[in-house]
Amino acid sequence: MDRQNIVKDLKVVSFDIIYSEVKDILGNEKVFSNGELGDIFNKLQKTINSIDNLLGTLTEKDDYDKVIDKAEVEGEKSSVSEEIPINYNELVNVNEDIYTKDEEDNNTVVESDIEQDEEVYSGEESLKENSSAKLENGSTVETKDKDFDEEKVKSNVDSENYNLEKFVRLTNNRVKAIIVNSTQLRKLRESLERQKQLLDFGPEDVNSKSNEPIASIESLLEQASNLYKEGKIEESEKLYDQIRNMNKDS
Amino acid sequence: MEKVKIIDTSGNEEVVELVTYLISEDNLKQYIVYSKGELKGTADDQVIYISRLYKTDEGFKLEEISDNNEWHSIQLMLKKIANAN
């Protein structure tokens, strides 16, 4: 049943109600008082209002459906249109990060006269805060992602960090920095053990290395002295010469 | 990957990767090369830091390089290792 038929039926029904009401009144009492007339008008008014309301509701419902549909469509549109700025903002943020890094990195590159073919560039540190944040963030993510007992991990990390070799900076001057590719970094890493051995002092064997020559010289002196006492002068002198050379080297 | 701790003049500690050491040809100067794991660019390039290294009775001390000639010689040392065949 379409809307026009409903309205038509309602009009017929309401007319019947009004007609029966008037007919009852006219049938029972042919003289109307002002009050009775007022009641009839009130009933008529109510009926008309009811019809208007019904019609209004029908109209509103029709509009409401359209509004809902429209809202759903608009909602879809708005959700899409909202995503775009969010994504856009994220992109902007990421780009800003990259830009910031690039900007800072550009600041780090101070020596542009390094040969490009050697793929080694140089610069000065200006990323200290960023890099430390990275490290901190990285370790936080790592412990959370692996779902470890955070306290245990933290204590392990603390104890590991406690045992690390310490290097104290004497000044706050900028640290010289250089950029290397992965192959170069690998080669530098591989050279670590060899370079440690070349150092006059090694982190692990500083004391033993520095004490070794002293210990050996002392023992040779004692040996040379004993040889001299035993009358083996030539052997003793050779040994003293050897000690002199050792002293020169050290 | 060996880790060491760098402590700045304010006492702030930072754990970094010890990459290698460099020793000058005359054996008089030592340098530490370390990394904070900072990637640069798209080809996994990394930033490494270099400081002059001293051994004292109180431990290892770092001093930053300010002399350009010294810095140039350090770059040559780095290249010698990093670009070795």
Short mmCIF file of C-alpha atoms in Angstrom, two decimals:
data_model
loop_
_atom_site.label_atom_id
_atom_site.label_comp_id
_atom_site.label_asym_id
_atom_site.label_seq_id
_atom_site.Cartn_x
_atom_site.Cartn_y
_atom_site.Cartn_z
CA MET A 1 0.00 0.00 0.00
CA ASP A 2 1.48 3.28 -1.00
CA ARG A 3 1.46 6.45 0.95
CA GLN A 4 -1.36 8.13 -0.92
CA ASN A 5 -3.74 5.23 -0.25
CA ILE A 6 -2.88 5.26 3.47
CA VAL A 7 -3.61 8.96 3.68
CA LYS A 8 -6.87 8.46 1.80
CA ASP A 9 -7.91 5.64 4.17
CA LEU A 10 -7.04 7.72 7.20
CA LYS A 11 -9.10 10.58 5.92
CA VAL A 12 -12.06 8.22 5.40
CA VAL A 13 -11.69 6.72 8.88
CA SER A 14 -11.37 10.09 10.55
CA PHE A 15 -14.38 11.38 8.64
CA ASP A 16 -16.36 8.35 9.84
CA ILE A 17 -15.33 8.98 13.44
CA ILE A 18 -16.26 12.63 13.29
CA TYR A 19 -19.48 11.89 11.48
CA SER A 20 -20.50 9.21 14.04
CA GLU A 21 -19.67 11.53 16.91
CA VAL A 22 -21.76 14.34 15.46
CA LYS A 23 -24.55 11.95 14.58
CA ASP A 24 -24.65 10.55 18.14
CA ILE A 25 -24.86 13.98 19.59
CA LEU A 26 -27.46 15.14 17.12
CA GLY A 27 -29.45 11.98 17.62
CA ASN A 28 -29.59 12.15 21.39
CA GLU A 29 -30.00 15.86 21.92
CA LYS A 30 -30.98 18.25 19.23
CA VAL A 31 -30.06 21.29 21.28
CA PHE A 32 -26.34 21.99 21.67
CA SER A 33 -24.95 23.84 24.53
CA ASN A 34 -21.80 25.89 24.14
CA GLY A 35 -19.93 23.22 26.08
CA GLU A 36 -21.13 20.45 23.81
CA LEU A 37 -20.20 22.43 20.75
CA GLY A 38 -16.82 23.06 22.31
CA ASP A 39 -16.33 19.33 22.90
CA ILE A 40 -17.25 18.54 19.29
CA PHE A 41 -14.76 21.12 18.05
CA ASN A 42 -12.13 19.78 20.42
CA LYS A 43 -12.67 16.21 19.16
CA LEU A 44 -12.56 17.45 15.60
CA GLN A 45 -9.40 19.35 16.35
CA LYS A 46 -7.83 16.28 18.01
CA THR A 47 -8.76 14.09 15.08
CA ILE A 48 -7.33 16.57 12.63
CA ASN A 49 -4.18 16.80 14.74
CA SER A 50 -3.96 13.00 14.83
CA ILE A 51 -4.25 12.85 11.08
CA ASP A 52 -1.67 15.59 10.73
CA ASN A 53 0.62 13.73 13.10
CA LEU A 54 0.15 10.48 11.22
CA LEU A 55 0.81 12.20 7.95
CA GLY A 56 3.74 14.02 9.50
CA THR A 57 5.15 10.81 10.87
CA LEU A 58 4.85 9.16 7.52
CA THR A 59 6.54 12.08 5.88
CA GLU A 60 9.20 12.23 8.58
CA LYS A 61 9.81 8.50 8.35
CA ASP A 62 10.26 8.81 4.67
CA ASP A 63 12.67 11.66 5.25
CA TYR A 64 14.29 9.80 8.14
CA ASP A 65 15.06 6.84 5.97
CA LYS A 66 16.59 9.14 3.48
CA VAL A 67 18.54 10.89 6.23
CA ILE A 68 19.79 7.55 7.53
CA ASP A 69 20.75 6.45 4.10
CA LYS A 70 22.36 9.75 3.51
CA ALA A 71 24.09 9.60 6.87
CA GLU A 72 25.33 6.10 6.16
CA VAL A 73 26.62 7.20 2.84
CA GLU A 74 28.04 10.34 4.36
CA GLY A 75 29.39 8.26 7.21
CA GLU A 76 31.19 6.08 4.78
CA LYS A 77 32.40 9.12 3.02
CA SER A 78 33.39 10.81 6.25
CA SER A 79 35.19 7.75 7.55
CA VAL A 80 37.12 7.64 4.34
CA SER A 81 37.66 11.33 4.38
CA GLU A 82 38.79 11.11 8.01
CA GLU A 83 41.27 8.39 7.21
CA ILE A 84 42.86 10.48 4.58
CA PRO A 85 43.88 13.26 6.94
CA ILE A 86 45.02 10.75 9.55
CA ASN A 87 47.11 8.88 7.07
CA TYR A 88 48.21 12.13 5.63
CA ASN A 89 49.28 13.35 9.05
CA GLU A 90 51.15 10.13 9.64
CA LEU A 91 52.85 10.52 6.33
CA VAL A 92 53.63 14.08 7.14
CA ASN A 93 55.06 13.03 10.50
CA VAL A 94 57.15 10.31 8.95
CA ASN A 95 58.33 12.71 6.34
CA GLU A 96 59.11 15.22 9.02
CA ASP A 97 61.13 12.59 10.84
CA ILE A 98 63.01 11.74 7.73
CA TYR A 99 63.43 15.36 6.96
CA THR A 100 64.64 16.07 10.46
CA LYS A 101 67.07 13.21 10.30
CA ASP A 102 68.23 14.26 6.92
CA GLU A 103 68.55 17.78 8.11
CA GLU A 104 70.58 16.72 11.09
CA ASP A 105 72.55 14.29 9.05
CA ASN A 106 73.25 17.02 6.57
CA ASN A 107 74.66 18.96 9.46
CA THR A 108 76.88 16.04 10.28
CA VAL A 109 78.38 15.89 6.84
CA VAL A 110 81.03 18.52 7.01
CA GLU A 111 83.73 17.11 4.85
CA SER A 112 82.43 16.87 1.34
CA ASP A 113 85.83 16.52 -0.21
CA ILE A 114 86.08 12.85 0.69
CA GLU A 115 86.36 10.72 -2.41
CA GLN A 116 82.93 9.37 -3.30
CA ASP A 117 84.37 6.29 -4.99
CA GLU A 118 85.81 5.20 -1.71
CA GLU A 119 82.36 5.39 -0.23
CA VAL A 120 83.54 6.92 2.99
CA TYR A 121 82.02 10.16 4.08
CA SER A 122 82.74 12.13 7.12
CA GLY A 123 81.03 14.48 9.47
CA GLU A 124 80.56 15.54 13.00
CA GLU A 125 78.15 14.23 15.56
CA SER A 126 74.90 16.05 15.99
CA LEU A 127 72.58 13.08 16.45
CA LYS A 128 73.50 12.30 19.99
CA GLU A 129 70.07 12.85 21.50
CA ASN A 130 68.27 11.08 18.69
CA SER A 131 70.59 8.16 18.73
CA SER A 132 70.35 7.63 22.46
CA ALA A 133 66.58 7.80 22.16
CA LYS A 134 66.78 5.19 19.48
CA LEU A 135 68.78 2.92 21.67
CA GLU A 136 66.43 3.33 24.56
CA ASN A 137 63.38 2.82 22.39
CA GLY A 138 64.94 -0.17 20.77
CA SER A 139 65.65 -1.91 24.04
CA THR A 140 62.16 -1.13 25.35
CA VAL A 141 60.53 -2.58 22.28
CA GLU A 142 62.74 -5.61 22.42
CA THR A 143 61.83 -6.50 25.99
CA LYS A 144 58.12 -5.93 25.40
CA ASP A 145 57.98 -7.79 22.12
CA LYS A 146 59.69 -10.84 23.50
CA ASP A 147 57.31 -10.80 26.45
CA PHE A 148 60.11 -11.49 28.89
CA ASP A 149 59.99 -10.91 32.57
CA GLU A 150 60.82 -7.24 32.38
CA GLU A 151 62.39 -7.09 35.81
CA LYS A 152 64.64 -10.02 35.04
CA VAL A 153 65.63 -8.61 31.68
CA LYS A 154 66.26 -5.23 33.24
CA SER A 155 68.47 -6.69 35.95
CA ASN A 156 70.34 -8.75 33.37
CA VAL A 157 70.84 -5.70 31.21
CA ASP A 158 71.93 -3.69 34.23
CA SER A 159 74.45 -6.31 35.26
CA GLU A 160 75.69 -6.65 31.69
CA ASN A 161 76.01 -2.90 31.39
CA TYR A 162 77.76 -2.74 34.75
CA ASN A 163 80.50 -5.04 33.51
CA LEU A 164 81.08 -3.13 30.31
CA GLU A 165 84.36 -1.40 29.70
CA LYS A 166 84.00 2.31 30.44
CA PHE A 167 85.36 5.15 28.37
CA VAL A 168 85.09 8.59 29.89
CA ARG A 169 84.91 11.61 27.65
CA LEU A 170 87.20 14.37 28.78
CA THR A 171 85.46 17.13 26.83
CA ASN A 172 82.05 17.97 25.47
CA ASN A 173 83.44 18.74 22.04
CA ARG A 174 81.71 17.26 19.04
CA VAL A 175 82.67 13.72 18.30
CA LYS A 176 84.05 13.19 14.83
CA ALA A 177 81.85 10.88 12.82
CA ILE A 178 82.03 9.18 9.50
CA ILE A 179 79.56 7.19 7.44
CA VAL A 180 80.45 3.75 6.21
CA ASN A 181 78.58 1.18 4.21
CA SER A 182 77.78 -2.28 5.51
CA THR A 183 80.82 -3.91 3.92
CA GLN A 184 83.16 -1.33 5.36
CA LEU A 185 81.56 -1.68 8.76
CA ARG A 186 81.94 -5.45 8.62
CA LYS A 187 85.63 -5.12 7.78
CA LEU A 188 86.15 -2.65 10.59
CA ARG A 189 84.40 -5.00 12.99
CA GLU A 190 86.51 -7.89 11.82
CA SER A 191 89.64 -5.89 12.51
CA LEU A 192 88.77 -5.43 16.17
CA GLU A 193 90.71 -8.36 17.60
CA ARG A 194 93.75 -7.63 15.47
CA GLN A 195 93.68 -3.96 16.43
CA LYS A 196 93.37 -4.86 20.10
CA GLN A 197 96.59 -6.81 19.84
CA LEU A 198 98.28 -3.83 18.20
CA LEU A 199 97.28 -1.53 21.02
CA ASP A 200 99.91 -0.83 23.61
CA PHE A 201 97.17 -1.37 26.12
CA GLY A 202 94.36 -3.82 25.72
CA PRO A 203 91.17 -3.58 27.73
CA GLU A 204 91.61 -7.09 29.09
CA ASP A 205 95.34 -7.41 29.46
CA VAL A 206 96.50 -3.92 30.29
CA ASN A 207 98.08 -4.96 33.56
CA SER A 208 99.54 -8.25 32.37
CA LYS A 209 101.05 -6.68 29.26
CA SER A 210 102.58 -3.79 31.12
CA ASN A 211 103.94 -6.01 33.88
CA GLU A 212 105.40 -8.69 31.64
CA PRO A 213 108.54 -6.82 30.50
CA ILE A 214 109.27 -5.65 34.05
CA ALA A 215 108.96 -9.19 35.37
CA SER A 216 111.18 -10.63 32.65
CA ILE A 217 113.85 -7.90 33.10
CA GLU A 218 113.96 -8.55 36.83
CA SER A 219 114.40 -12.26 36.32
CA LEU A 220 117.11 -11.70 33.69
CA LEU A 221 118.94 -9.32 36.03
CA GLU A 222 118.88 -11.95 38.72
CA GLN A 223 120.08 -14.54 36.23
CA ALA A 224 122.87 -12.27 35.00
CA SER A 225 123.92 -11.55 38.56
CA ASN A 226 124.08 -15.25 39.35
CA LEU A 227 126.16 -15.93 36.23
CA TYR A 228 128.55 -13.17 37.21
CA LYS A 229 128.86 -14.64 40.71
CA GLU A 230 129.54 -18.03 39.17
CA GLY A 231 132.37 -16.51 37.14
CA LYS A 232 130.63 -16.81 33.83
CA ILE A 233 131.44 -13.24 32.93
CA GLU A 234 130.95 -13.45 29.16
CA GLU A 235 127.51 -15.01 29.50
CA SER A 236 126.65 -12.51 32.18
CA GLU A 237 127.65 -9.56 29.97
CA LYS A 238 125.61 -10.91 27.08
CA LEU A 239 122.64 -11.08 29.33
CA TYR A 240 123.21 -7.53 30.58
CA ASP A 241 123.34 -6.34 26.95
CA GLN A 242 120.08 -8.09 26.31
CA ILE A 243 118.55 -6.36 29.33
CA ARG A 244 119.82 -2.98 28.12
CA ASN A 245 118.16 -3.54 24.74
CA MET A 246 114.94 -4.53 26.43
CA ASN A 247 115.00 -1.37 28.48
CA LYS A 248 115.49 0.70 25.35
CA ASP A 249 112.49 -0.95 23.66
CA SER A 250 110.22 -0.50 26.62
CA MET B 1 79.41 -7.47 18.78
CA GLU B 2 81.28 -5.96 21.70
CA LYS B 3 79.58 -3.29 23.75
CA VAL B 4 81.27 -0.58 25.76
CA LYS B 5 80.04 2.31 27.80
CA ILE B 6 80.73 5.93 26.93
CA ILE B 7 80.39 8.37 29.80
CA ASP B 8 80.18 12.05 29.04
CA THR B 9 81.40 14.90 31.19
CA SER B 10 78.02 15.12 32.93
CA GLY B 11 78.19 11.47 33.90
CA ASN B 12 75.59 10.31 31.40
CA GLU B 13 76.26 6.80 30.24
CA GLU B 14 75.61 5.43 26.80
CA VAL B 15 76.12 1.86 25.70
CA VAL B 16 77.58 1.67 22.21
CA GLU B 17 79.10 -0.94 19.95
CA LEU B 18 82.88 -1.08 19.96
CA VAL B 19 83.70 -1.36 16.26
CA THR B 20 87.48 -1.31 16.35
CA TYR B 21 90.57 0.54 17.45
CA LEU B 22 92.93 2.56 15.32
CA ILE B 23 96.62 3.00 16.00
CA SER B 24 98.67 5.70 14.37
CA GLU B 25 101.68 4.64 12.31
CA ASP B 26 104.09 6.00 14.90
CA ASN B 27 102.26 3.96 17.56
CA LEU B 28 101.82 7.07 19.66
CA LYS B 29 98.12 7.64 19.21
CA GLN B 30 95.24 5.30 19.74
CA TYR B 31 91.63 5.80 18.74
CA ILE B 32 88.39 4.09 19.49
CA VAL B 33 85.81 3.57 16.75
CA TYR B 34 82.28 3.00 17.94
CA SER B 35 78.77 2.88 16.58
CA LYS B 36 75.37 3.74 17.99
CA GLY B 37 73.62 1.68 15.35
CA GLU B 38 72.47 4.72 13.43
CA LEU B 39 71.45 3.91 9.91
CA LYS B 40 71.86 6.55 7.28
CA GLY B 41 70.28 6.53 3.86
CA THR B 42 68.73 3.54 2.18
CA ALA B 43 71.77 1.33 1.70
CA ASP B 44 72.36 0.33 5.35
CA ASP B 45 75.05 2.95 5.71
CA GLN B 46 75.95 3.53 9.33
CA VAL B 47 77.44 6.35 11.28
CA ILE B 48 80.56 5.51 13.26
CA TYR B 49 82.28 7.75 15.76
CA ILE B 50 85.98 8.16 16.39
CA SER B 51 87.68 9.53 19.51
CA ARG B 52 91.25 9.67 20.72
CA LEU B 53 91.87 7.05 23.37
CA TYR B 54 94.03 7.41 26.45
CA LYS B 55 94.82 4.90 29.13
CA THR B 56 95.22 6.41 32.57
CA ASP B 57 95.39 5.01 36.08
CA GLU B 58 91.69 5.82 36.38
CA GLY B 59 90.78 3.94 33.23
CA PHE B 60 90.19 4.81 29.62
CA LYS B 61 89.63 8.42 28.63
CA LEU B 62 88.36 9.84 25.37
CA GLU B 63 89.28 13.11 23.76
CA GLU B 64 87.64 14.49 20.67
CA ILE B 65 89.64 15.17 17.55
CA SER B 66 89.89 18.82 16.66
CA ASP B 67 92.97 18.93 14.48
CA ASN B 68 92.18 18.59 10.77
CA ASN B 69 95.47 16.93 9.93
CA GLU B 70 94.89 14.37 12.63
CA TRP B 71 91.36 13.79 11.37
CA HIS B 72 92.66 13.33 7.85
CA SER B 73 95.18 10.74 8.99
CA ILE B 74 92.43 8.94 10.90
CA GLN B 75 90.35 8.77 7.75
CA LEU B 76 93.27 7.21 5.95
CA MET B 77 93.60 4.63 8.72
CA LEU B 78 89.89 3.88 8.51
CA LYS B 79 89.97 3.56 4.75
CA LYS B 80 92.96 1.26 4.93
CA ILE B 81 90.94 -1.20 6.99
CA ALA B 82 87.46 -0.58 5.61
CA ASN B 83 88.47 -0.69 1.96
CA ALA B 84 90.95 -3.54 2.29
CA ASN B 85 90.48 -6.37 -0.19
#
